[in-house]
Amino acid sequence: MLDKPQTKNMLDVPVAQRMPREIASGVFWIGDCLAQRHKGKVYHGYNAAFLVAGDDASILVETGHPKDFPVIERHLGELFARGVAPLKYLFVTHQETPHCGGLGRILKTFPDVILCGDVSDYHLAFPQYEHRMHWMKEGDEIDVGGRALTAVEPVIRDLRTTWWGFDTGERVLFPGDGFAYSHYHEDGHCGLVAEEAVSLDLPDVSSTFADLALFWTKFVDMDAYCDRLDELIERLDVKIIAPTHGLPITDVKSTVPKVQEGLKAAALMPESGTNEKATLPSAATDGMCSL
Ligand SMILES: [Zn+2]
Ligand SMILES: [Zn+2]
């Protein structure tokens, strides 16, 4: 039997013990932080993965950054030891390294796993696994017993091949690069949901991420994209948002507008360029939480 969803005050739990974290019944947040330096500040972000456990099988959503594979593998092992249904599917939102960088190792470690999503190009890197790749388009479902993962419209994306995922069981949206923002390691935000990270300036960190990683947002009407996000959230009746880079959102109504405020602000700023290439004596590794 699985543990009950965590109801204890996560602020009282040491950072290293916060993950795997059950953010909704049978939906587990796993992975680790990545520290990046920008304008003299160290920004902590996630390249998270999520395990969605059904009655018969589990789906891994995203794989984490390649550096995170030992952590992801350890977290998966802990969950399967607790009785989570065996891993049968891997759904990745798109072909970028922080989202699918562990794909080959997942397919090798779990020989029954089927890769699902827009599977363009993966066969070029992994021809030996081509027979385990399953195309999905909008509305297609993966049934794992008692719940399903559906491919839904990717409103905010940076590759044409992106799909977002949606868990029909707990109404959790997996938006890949949507709702992308960093958190403050110094304030103990690692492993917290957005609403617990009370000192986090969500409009600011959301606009910084959009500025650095989603340059196209400067050339479109972000009001229209934010309206589309609202429509999707309402149509699916989304209860929780589980972004790959941001902290999970458990109060959609109050938190989503703060992220949208950041997206709209970034759209009005000139592009400031990519991450600084400063020499980092220790920041690149010190910031990792090794969750
Ligand atoms: Zn990304
Ligand atoms: Zn962190």
PDB file of C-alpha atoms in Angstrom, residues 8-176:
ATOM      1  CA  LYS A   8       2.751  17.230   7.167  1.00  0.00           C
ATOM      2  CA  ASN A   9       4.188  20.718   7.080  1.00  0.00           C
ATOM      3  CA  MET A  10       6.925  20.408   4.460  1.00  0.00           C
ATOM      4  CA  LEU A  11       8.677  23.492   5.839  1.00  0.00           C
ATOM      5  CA  ASP A  12       9.616  21.387   8.874  1.00  0.00           C
ATOM      6  CA  VAL A  13      11.171  18.663   6.711  1.00  0.00           C
ATOM      7  CA  PRO A  14      14.902  18.975   5.882  1.00  0.00           C
ATOM      8  CA  VAL A  15      15.481  19.785   2.203  1.00  0.00           C
ATOM      9  CA  ALA A  16      17.280  16.504   1.562  1.00  0.00           C
ATOM     10  CA  GLN A  17      14.238  14.535   2.739  1.00  0.00           C
ATOM     11  CA  ARG A  18      11.525  16.366   0.747  1.00  0.00           C
ATOM     12  CA  MET A  19      11.746  14.237  -2.406  1.00  0.00           C
ATOM     13  CA  PRO A  20      10.168  12.073  -3.714  1.00  0.00           C
ATOM     14  CA  ARG A  21       7.185  14.256  -2.869  1.00  0.00           C
ATOM     15  CA  GLU A  22       3.603  13.163  -3.478  1.00  0.00           C
ATOM     16  CA  ILE A  23       1.934  16.336  -4.807  1.00  0.00           C
ATOM     17  CA  ALA A  24      -1.407  14.613  -5.476  1.00  0.00           C
ATOM     18  CA  SER A  25      -2.620  11.100  -4.805  1.00  0.00           C
ATOM     19  CA  GLY A  26      -0.315   8.821  -6.822  1.00  0.00           C
ATOM     20  CA  VAL A  27       1.621  11.695  -8.445  1.00  0.00           C
ATOM     21  CA  PHE A  28       5.229  11.930  -7.247  1.00  0.00           C
ATOM     22  CA  TRP A  29       7.671  14.796  -7.864  1.00  0.00           C
ATOM     23  CA  ILE A  30      11.250  13.517  -8.281  1.00  0.00           C
ATOM     24  CA  GLY A  31      14.601  14.920  -9.376  1.00  0.00           C
ATOM     25  CA  ASP A  32      17.035  17.614  -8.313  1.00  0.00           C
ATOM     26  CA  CYS A  33      17.824  21.328  -8.602  1.00  0.00           C
ATOM     27  CA  LEU A  34      20.263  22.940 -11.017  1.00  0.00           C
ATOM     28  CA  ALA A  35      22.095  26.157 -10.099  1.00  0.00           C
ATOM     29  CA  GLN A  36      22.658  28.788 -12.802  1.00  0.00           C
ATOM     30  CA  ARG A  37      24.273  32.220 -12.464  1.00  0.00           C
ATOM     31  CA  HIS A  38      22.708  35.321 -13.978  1.00  0.00           C
ATOM     32  CA  LYS A  39      23.527  38.984 -13.279  1.00  0.00           C
ATOM     33  CA  GLY A  40      25.514  38.098 -10.180  1.00  0.00           C
ATOM     34  CA  LYS A  41      22.755  35.977  -8.651  1.00  0.00           C
ATOM     35  CA  VAL A  42      22.496  32.211  -8.387  1.00  0.00           C
ATOM     36  CA  TYR A  43      19.167  30.955  -9.636  1.00  0.00           C
ATOM     37  CA  HIS A  44      17.999  27.485  -8.665  1.00  0.00           C
ATOM     38  CA  GLY A  45      15.772  25.721 -11.126  1.00  0.00           C
ATOM     39  CA  TYR A  46      14.388  22.221 -11.499  1.00  0.00           C
ATOM     40  CA  ASN A  47      14.625  19.780 -14.344  1.00  0.00           C
ATOM     41  CA  ALA A  48      12.004  17.697 -12.636  1.00  0.00           C
ATOM     42  CA  ALA A  49      10.350  14.408 -13.481  1.00  0.00           C
ATOM     43  CA  PHE A  50       7.036  13.086 -12.175  1.00  0.00           C
ATOM     44  CA  LEU A  51       5.801   9.554 -11.660  1.00  0.00           C
ATOM     45  CA  VAL A  52       2.066   9.006 -12.193  1.00  0.00           C
ATOM     46  CA  ALA A  53       1.001   5.743 -10.568  1.00  0.00           C
ATOM     47  CA  GLY A  54      -2.097   3.888 -11.748  1.00  0.00           C
ATOM     48  CA  ASP A  55      -3.562   0.628 -10.434  1.00  0.00           C
ATOM     49  CA  ASP A  56      -1.761  -1.463 -13.060  1.00  0.00           C
ATOM     50  CA  ALA A  57       1.209   0.579 -14.269  1.00  0.00           C
ATOM     51  CA  SER A  58       3.087   3.842 -13.825  1.00  0.00           C
ATOM     52  CA  ILE A  59       4.086   6.594 -16.253  1.00  0.00           C
ATOM     53  CA  LEU A  60       7.246   8.635 -15.889  1.00  0.00           C
ATOM     54  CA  VAL A  61       6.737  12.197 -17.164  1.00  0.00           C
ATOM     55  CA  GLU A  62      10.110  13.675 -18.280  1.00  0.00           C
ATOM     56  CA  THR A  63      13.470  12.125 -17.363  1.00  0.00           C
ATOM     57  CA  GLY A  64      15.379  14.970 -15.718  1.00  0.00           C
ATOM     58  CA  HIS A  65      18.736  16.389 -16.815  1.00  0.00           C
ATOM     59  CA  PRO A  66      21.445  13.769 -17.561  1.00  0.00           C
ATOM     60  CA  LYS A  67      23.265  14.756 -14.346  1.00  0.00           C
ATOM     61  CA  ASP A  68      20.116  13.902 -12.400  1.00  0.00           C
ATOM     62  CA  PHE A  69      19.802  10.285 -13.536  1.00  0.00           C
ATOM     63  CA  PRO A  70      21.313   8.763 -10.355  1.00  0.00           C
ATOM     64  CA  VAL A  71      18.838  10.814  -8.276  1.00  0.00           C
ATOM     65  CA  ILE A  72      15.898   9.952 -10.542  1.00  0.00           C
ATOM     66  CA  GLU A  73      16.835   6.266 -10.446  1.00  0.00           C
ATOM     67  CA  ARG A  74      17.118   6.334  -6.647  1.00  0.00           C
ATOM     68  CA  HIS A  75      13.764   8.096  -6.242  1.00  0.00           C
ATOM     69  CA  LEU A  76      12.073   5.622  -8.612  1.00  0.00           C
ATOM     70  CA  GLY A  77      13.583   2.731  -6.661  1.00  0.00           C
ATOM     71  CA  GLU A  78      12.213   4.134  -3.397  1.00  0.00           C
ATOM     72  CA  LEU A  79       8.726   4.475  -4.888  1.00  0.00           C
ATOM     73  CA  PHE A  80       8.644   0.983  -6.402  1.00  0.00           C
ATOM     74  CA  ALA A  81       9.848  -0.424  -3.051  1.00  0.00           C
ATOM     75  CA  ARG A  82       6.816   1.288  -1.470  1.00  0.00           C
ATOM     76  CA  GLY A  83       4.454  -0.570  -3.815  1.00  0.00           C
ATOM     77  CA  VAL A  84       3.954   1.864  -6.709  1.00  0.00           C
ATOM     78  CA  ALA A  85       2.837  -0.006  -9.860  1.00  0.00           C
ATOM     79  CA  PRO A  86       5.674  -0.977 -12.226  1.00  0.00           C
ATOM     80  CA  LEU A  87       6.979   1.487 -14.801  1.00  0.00           C
ATOM     81  CA  LYS A  88       5.444   0.811 -18.228  1.00  0.00           C
ATOM     82  CA  TYR A  89       5.479   4.199 -19.970  1.00  0.00           C
ATOM     83  CA  LEU A  90       7.723   7.226 -20.394  1.00  0.00           C
ATOM     84  CA  PHE A  91       6.097  10.455 -21.630  1.00  0.00           C
ATOM     85  CA  VAL A  92       8.447  13.305 -22.504  1.00  0.00           C
ATOM     86  CA  THR A  93       7.099  16.737 -23.442  1.00  0.00           C
ATOM     87  CA  HIS A  94       9.814  17.440 -26.045  1.00  0.00           C
ATOM     88  CA  GLN A  95      13.301  16.660 -27.310  1.00  0.00           C
ATOM     89  CA  GLU A  96      15.411  18.997 -25.160  1.00  0.00           C
ATOM     90  CA  THR A  97      18.080  17.657 -22.827  1.00  0.00           C
ATOM     91  CA  PRO A  98      16.566  18.808 -19.481  1.00  0.00           C
ATOM     92  CA  HIS A  99      13.345  17.002 -20.452  1.00  0.00           C
ATOM     93  CA  CYS A 100      14.554  13.805 -22.144  1.00  0.00           C
ATOM     94  CA  GLY A 101      18.267  13.603 -21.324  1.00  0.00           C
ATOM     95  CA  GLY A 102      17.803  10.365 -19.376  1.00  0.00           C
ATOM     96  CA  LEU A 103      15.664   8.702 -22.036  1.00  0.00           C
ATOM     97  CA  GLY A 104      18.234   6.147 -23.204  1.00  0.00           C
ATOM     98  CA  ARG A 105      19.059   5.122 -19.647  1.00  0.00           C
ATOM     99  CA  ILE A 106      15.374   4.757 -18.715  1.00  0.00           C
ATOM    100  CA  LEU A 107      14.708   2.560 -21.775  1.00  0.00           C
ATOM    101  CA  LYS A 108      17.783   0.487 -20.980  1.00  0.00           C
ATOM    102  CA  THR A 109      17.070   0.141 -17.244  1.00  0.00           C
ATOM    103  CA  PHE A 110      13.373  -0.675 -17.724  1.00  0.00           C
ATOM    104  CA  PRO A 111      13.167  -2.979 -20.759  1.00  0.00           C
ATOM    105  CA  ASP A 112       9.332  -3.036 -20.839  1.00  0.00           C
ATOM    106  CA  VAL A 113       8.921   0.746 -20.967  1.00  0.00           C
ATOM    107  CA  ILE A 114       7.273   2.319 -24.021  1.00  0.00           C
ATOM    108  CA  LEU A 115       8.277   5.875 -24.956  1.00  0.00           C
ATOM    109  CA  CYS A 116       5.200   8.033 -25.679  1.00  0.00           C
ATOM    110  CA  GLY A 117       4.612  11.503 -27.085  1.00  0.00           C
ATOM    111  CA  ASP A 118       5.769  13.159 -30.288  1.00  0.00           C
ATOM    112  CA  VAL A 119       8.627  10.729 -30.835  1.00  0.00           C
ATOM    113  CA  SER A 120      10.231  12.550 -33.802  1.00  0.00           C
ATOM    114  CA  ASP A 121      13.976  11.963 -34.111  1.00  0.00           C
ATOM    115  CA  TYR A 122      14.524   9.749 -31.060  1.00  0.00           C
ATOM    116  CA  HIS A 123      15.047   6.741 -33.347  1.00  0.00           C
ATOM    117  CA  LEU A 124      18.092   8.518 -34.811  1.00  0.00           C
ATOM    118  CA  ALA A 125      19.817   8.469 -31.418  1.00  0.00           C
ATOM    119  CA  PHE A 126      18.375   5.151 -30.257  1.00  0.00           C
ATOM    120  CA  PRO A 127      17.607   2.953 -33.312  1.00  0.00           C
ATOM    121  CA  GLN A 128      17.702  -0.094 -31.038  1.00  0.00           C
ATOM    122  CA  TYR A 129      14.580   1.163 -29.221  1.00  0.00           C
ATOM    123  CA  GLU A 130      12.551   2.297 -32.262  1.00  0.00           C
ATOM    124  CA  HIS A 131      10.029  -0.535 -31.779  1.00  0.00           C
ATOM    125  CA  ARG A 132       9.308   0.847 -28.271  1.00  0.00           C
ATOM    126  CA  MET A 133       8.322   4.342 -29.456  1.00  0.00           C
ATOM    127  CA  HIS A 134       4.628   5.229 -29.569  1.00  0.00           C
ATOM    128  CA  TRP A 135       3.310   8.337 -31.322  1.00  0.00           C
ATOM    129  CA  MET A 136       0.701  10.434 -29.554  1.00  0.00           C
ATOM    130  CA  LYS A 137      -1.312  13.389 -30.758  1.00  0.00           C
ATOM    131  CA  GLU A 138      -3.712  15.691 -28.935  1.00  0.00           C
ATOM    132  CA  GLY A 139      -6.396  13.742 -27.083  1.00  0.00           C
ATOM    133  CA  ASP A 140      -4.579  10.391 -27.167  1.00  0.00           C
ATOM    134  CA  GLU A 141      -4.521   8.607 -23.795  1.00  0.00           C
ATOM    135  CA  ILE A 142      -2.269   6.209 -21.939  1.00  0.00           C
ATOM    136  CA  ASP A 143      -4.423   4.151 -19.554  1.00  0.00           C
ATOM    137  CA  VAL A 144      -2.632   2.882 -16.441  1.00  0.00           C
ATOM    138  CA  GLY A 145      -5.664   1.598 -14.518  1.00  0.00           C
ATOM    139  CA  GLY A 146      -7.982   4.028 -12.745  1.00  0.00           C
ATOM    140  CA  ARG A 147      -6.412   7.029 -14.450  1.00  0.00           C
ATOM    141  CA  ALA A 148      -4.903   8.047 -17.773  1.00  0.00           C
ATOM    142  CA  LEU A 149      -2.380  10.490 -19.119  1.00  0.00           C
ATOM    143  CA  THR A 150      -3.685  12.525 -22.066  1.00  0.00           C
ATOM    144  CA  ALA A 151      -1.702  14.604 -24.566  1.00  0.00           C
ATOM    145  CA  VAL A 152      -3.052  18.161 -24.468  1.00  0.00           C
ATOM    146  CA  GLU A 153      -2.411  21.456 -26.221  1.00  0.00           C
ATOM    147  CA  PRO A 154       1.066  22.857 -25.399  1.00  0.00           C
ATOM    148  CA  VAL A 155       0.224  26.548 -25.046  1.00  0.00           C
ATOM    149  CA  ILE A 156       3.757  27.647 -24.015  1.00  0.00           C
ATOM    150  CA  ARG A 157       6.489  25.708 -25.790  1.00  0.00           C
ATOM    151  CA  ASP A 158       9.835  26.086 -27.431  1.00  0.00           C
ATOM    152  CA  LEU A 159       9.775  23.179 -29.894  1.00  0.00           C
ATOM    153  CA  ARG A 160       7.149  22.377 -32.531  1.00  0.00           C
ATOM    154  CA  THR A 161       7.087  18.764 -31.353  1.00  0.00           C
ATOM    155  CA  THR A 162       5.925  19.591 -27.809  1.00  0.00           C
ATOM    156  CA  TRP A 163       2.885  18.052 -26.129  1.00  0.00           C
ATOM    157  CA  TRP A 164       1.747  18.734 -22.600  1.00  0.00           C
ATOM    158  CA  GLY A 165       0.428  15.891 -20.444  1.00  0.00           C
ATOM    159  CA  PHE A 166      -2.693  15.786 -18.281  1.00  0.00           C
ATOM    160  CA  ASP A 167      -3.506  13.235 -15.575  1.00  0.00           C
ATOM    161  CA  THR A 168      -7.234  12.501 -15.582  1.00  0.00           C
ATOM    162  CA  GLY A 169      -7.082  11.008 -12.071  1.00  0.00           C
ATOM    163  CA  GLU A 170      -6.090  14.058 -10.009  1.00  0.00           C
ATOM    164  CA  ARG A 171      -6.402  16.631 -12.829  1.00  0.00           C
ATOM    165  CA  VAL A 172      -2.674  17.414 -12.838  1.00  0.00           C
ATOM    166  CA  LEU A 173      -1.262  19.338 -15.803  1.00  0.00           C
ATOM    167  CA  PHE A 174       2.341  18.614 -16.891  1.00  0.00           C
ATOM    168  CA  PRO A 175       3.235  21.699 -18.942  1.00  0.00           C
ATOM    169  CA  GLY A 176       6.919  21.073 -19.727  1.00  0.00           C
TER     170      GLY A 176
END
